[in-house]
Amino acid sequence: MKVLMVCLGNICRSPLAEGILRHKVEERGLDWQIDSAGTGSWHVGELPDPRSVAVAKKYGLDITDQRARQFQSSDLESFDLVYAMDASNYQNILRLASSENQKEKVRLILEEVEPGSGRQVPDPYWNSDGFEKVYHMLDEACEQIIASNLELKS
Ligand code: 4NP
């Protein structure tokens, strides 16, 4: 299973999602590949935002090996599942899809927890209080991603 987490800058939300899901799959001994990307290019090559690094560290995760990269249309070919953090990311990814198969890989991450809700992970970049909340939303979603994909396989 190859899973890609996508937000706008690839420095706040999707690096956290990548770190959380990677930790969970490692704990379970699953042979999954996890990566993240941003639809925008402003922060390419940068480390995750220090506020994401700090909240990850608080829960025992080190995400400082990650570097931001921009989402590219070939990601829709190479990954099995592409999770968007919000509706804007979702639309920007879908715009690059070239087949129904590629479109079906794209999901809003919080729909894993509440299907059909359209819920979004709020962008915490401009609001330092948001990181803790975002961490817990992503933790719950990543737990569900593993549960639903293990069910599919059994
Ligand atoms: P992210 O947050 O999409 O969760 O990485 C943002 C990071 C940077 C910007 C916006 C959102 N920015 O405008 O530079």
Short mmCIF file of C-alpha atoms and ligand atoms in Angstrom, two decimals:
data_model
loop_
_atom_site.label_atom_id
_atom_site.label_comp_id
_atom_site.label_asym_id
_atom_site.label_seq_id
_atom_site.Cartn_x
_atom_site.Cartn_y
_atom_site.Cartn_z
CA MET A 1 0.00 0.00 0.00
CA LYS A 2 1.40 3.38 -0.99
CA VAL A 3 -0.25 6.36 0.71
CA LEU A 4 0.34 10.06 0.00
CA MET A 5 -0.77 12.85 2.35
CA VAL A 6 -1.36 16.23 0.67
CA CYS A 7 -1.90 19.77 2.01
CA LEU A 8 -1.06 23.22 0.67
CA GLY A 9 2.49 23.91 1.86
CA ASN A 10 3.65 20.41 2.95
CA ILE A 11 5.05 21.94 6.14
CA CYS A 12 2.16 21.82 8.67
CA ARG A 13 -0.62 19.26 8.18
CA SER A 14 0.63 16.64 5.71
CA PRO A 15 4.04 16.13 7.39
CA LEU A 16 2.16 15.39 10.62
CA ALA A 17 -0.15 13.00 8.78
CA GLU A 18 2.86 11.29 7.19
CA GLY A 19 4.65 10.94 10.54
CA ILE A 20 1.57 9.65 12.37
CA LEU A 21 0.63 7.08 9.72
CA ARG A 22 4.23 5.91 9.30
CA HIS A 23 4.50 5.33 13.04
CA LYS A 24 1.25 3.36 13.13
CA VAL A 25 2.17 1.10 10.20
CA GLU A 26 5.61 0.46 11.70
CA GLU A 27 4.03 -0.48 15.03
CA ARG A 28 1.88 -3.04 13.20
CA GLY A 29 4.70 -4.35 11.00
CA LEU A 30 2.87 -3.38 7.80
CA ASP A 31 4.85 -3.01 4.58
CA TRP A 32 3.31 0.31 3.54
CA GLN A 33 5.05 3.31 1.99
CA ILE A 34 4.00 6.74 3.24
CA ASP A 35 4.90 10.13 1.79
CA SER A 36 3.52 13.69 1.74
CA ALA A 37 3.44 16.64 -0.64
CA GLY A 38 1.98 20.14 -1.02
CA THR A 39 -0.08 21.50 -3.89
CA GLY A 40 1.94 24.75 -3.61
CA SER A 41 5.67 25.19 -4.22
CA TRP A 42 6.54 27.99 -1.73
CA HIS A 43 8.15 25.75 0.88
CA VAL A 44 9.85 23.11 -1.30
CA GLY A 45 12.96 21.74 0.40
CA GLU A 46 12.04 23.09 3.84
CA LEU A 47 11.70 21.16 7.09
CA PRO A 48 8.23 20.86 8.62
CA ASP A 49 7.02 23.96 10.48
CA PRO A 50 8.56 24.09 14.00
CA ARG A 51 5.05 23.98 15.49
CA SER A 52 4.35 20.67 13.71
CA VAL A 53 7.76 19.36 14.77
CA ALA A 54 6.95 20.31 18.39
CA VAL A 55 3.50 18.69 18.55
CA ALA A 56 4.86 15.54 16.88
CA LYS A 57 7.69 15.41 19.43
CA LYS A 58 5.19 15.81 22.28
CA TYR A 59 3.60 12.52 21.14
CA GLY A 60 6.90 10.74 20.55
CA LEU A 61 7.32 11.26 16.81
CA ASP A 62 10.35 12.75 15.06
CA ILE A 63 9.37 14.29 11.71
CA THR A 64 12.57 16.30 11.16
CA ASP A 65 13.79 13.95 8.41
CA GLN A 66 11.01 15.21 6.14
CA ARG A 67 11.49 17.89 3.47
CA ALA A 68 8.67 19.63 1.62
CA ARG A 69 8.01 18.75 -1.99
CA GLN A 70 5.33 19.74 -4.47
CA PHE A 71 2.57 17.35 -5.53
CA GLN A 72 2.89 16.22 -9.14
CA SER A 73 0.45 14.47 -11.48
CA SER A 74 2.66 11.35 -11.58
CA ASP A 75 1.87 10.89 -7.85
CA LEU A 76 -1.62 9.84 -8.92
CA GLU A 77 -0.04 6.95 -10.80
CA SER A 78 2.53 5.88 -8.23
CA PHE A 79 0.35 6.01 -5.08
CA ASP A 80 -2.67 3.82 -4.23
CA LEU A 81 -4.36 6.37 -1.96
CA VAL A 82 -4.01 10.17 -1.97
CA TYR A 83 -5.44 11.97 1.06
CA ALA A 84 -6.26 15.67 0.85
CA MET A 85 -6.46 17.70 4.05
CA ASP A 86 -9.10 20.17 2.81
CA ALA A 87 -11.51 20.78 -0.07
CA SER A 88 -9.14 23.13 -1.83
CA ASN A 89 -6.31 20.56 -1.84
CA TYR A 90 -8.85 17.95 -2.98
CA GLN A 91 -9.96 20.02 -5.97
CA ASN A 92 -6.40 20.90 -6.94
CA ILE A 93 -5.38 17.25 -6.91
CA LEU A 94 -8.46 16.11 -8.86
CA ARG A 95 -7.70 18.69 -11.53
CA LEU A 96 -4.48 16.80 -12.29
CA ALA A 97 -6.17 13.40 -12.54
CA SER A 98 -6.28 11.92 -16.03
CA SER A 99 -8.49 8.86 -15.49
CA GLU A 100 -11.36 7.58 -13.35
CA ASN A 101 -8.93 5.21 -11.66
CA GLN A 102 -6.76 8.14 -10.59
CA LYS A 103 -9.79 10.13 -9.35
CA GLU A 104 -10.93 7.20 -7.21
CA LYS A 105 -7.62 7.25 -5.32
CA VAL A 106 -8.26 10.78 -4.00
CA ARG A 107 -10.10 11.22 -0.68
CA LEU A 108 -10.65 13.88 1.95
CA ILE A 109 -8.80 12.46 4.94
CA LEU A 110 -11.51 13.18 7.56
CA GLU A 111 -14.07 11.32 5.45
CA GLU A 112 -12.25 8.21 6.70
CA VAL A 113 -13.63 9.05 10.14
CA GLU A 114 -16.99 10.49 9.08
CA PRO A 115 -17.91 9.37 5.56
CA GLY A 116 -19.94 11.89 3.59
CA SER A 117 -19.29 14.68 6.09
CA GLY A 118 -17.01 16.78 3.90
CA ARG A 119 -15.07 17.62 7.08
CA GLN A 120 -11.71 19.30 6.55
CA VAL A 121 -8.47 19.60 8.51
CA PRO A 122 -8.20 23.33 9.26
CA ASP A 123 -5.05 25.08 8.08
CA PRO A 124 -3.12 25.84 11.30
CA TYR A 125 -0.44 27.97 9.62
CA TRP A 126 -1.94 31.28 10.73
CA ASN A 127 -3.17 30.02 14.10
CA SER A 128 -0.64 28.52 16.50
CA ASP A 129 -3.39 27.11 18.71
CA GLY A 130 -4.51 24.79 15.93
CA PHE A 131 -1.65 22.31 15.89
CA GLU A 132 -2.74 20.20 18.84
CA LYS A 133 -6.26 19.87 17.45
CA VAL A 134 -4.92 18.99 14.00
CA TYR A 135 -2.69 16.31 15.53
CA HIS A 136 -5.67 14.57 17.15
CA MET A 137 -7.82 14.80 14.02
CA LEU A 138 -5.04 13.21 11.98
CA ASP A 139 -4.32 10.57 14.61
CA GLU A 140 -7.95 9.42 14.51
CA ALA A 141 -8.03 9.49 10.70
CA CYS A 142 -4.80 7.49 10.39
CA GLU A 143 -6.11 4.85 12.79
CA GLN A 144 -9.17 4.52 10.54
CA ILE A 145 -7.09 4.42 7.34
CA ILE A 146 -5.30 1.35 8.68
CA ALA A 147 -8.51 -0.29 9.95
CA SER A 148 -10.44 0.16 6.71
CA ASN A 149 -7.61 -0.96 4.48
CA LEU A 150 -6.90 -4.07 6.55
CA GLU A 151 -10.61 -4.95 6.25
CA LEU A 152 -10.39 -4.59 2.46
CA LYS A 153 -7.53 -7.10 2.38
CA SER A 154 -9.16 -9.74 4.59
P1 4NP B 1 0.03 23.37 5.32
O1 4NP B 1 -0.01 24.86 5.92
O2 4NP B 1 -0.72 23.42 4.02
O3 4NP B 1 -0.69 22.56 6.34
O4 4NP B 1 1.48 23.00 5.16
C1 4NP B 1 0.41 26.00 5.22
C2 4NP B 1 1.74 26.27 5.09
C3 4NP B 1 2.15 27.43 4.44
C4 4NP B 1 1.21 28.27 3.91
C5 4NP B 1 -0.14 27.98 4.03
C6 4NP B 1 -0.53 26.83 4.68
N1 4NP B 1 1.62 29.47 3.27
O5 4NP B 1 0.75 30.26 2.88
O6 4NP B 1 2.83 29.68 3.09
#
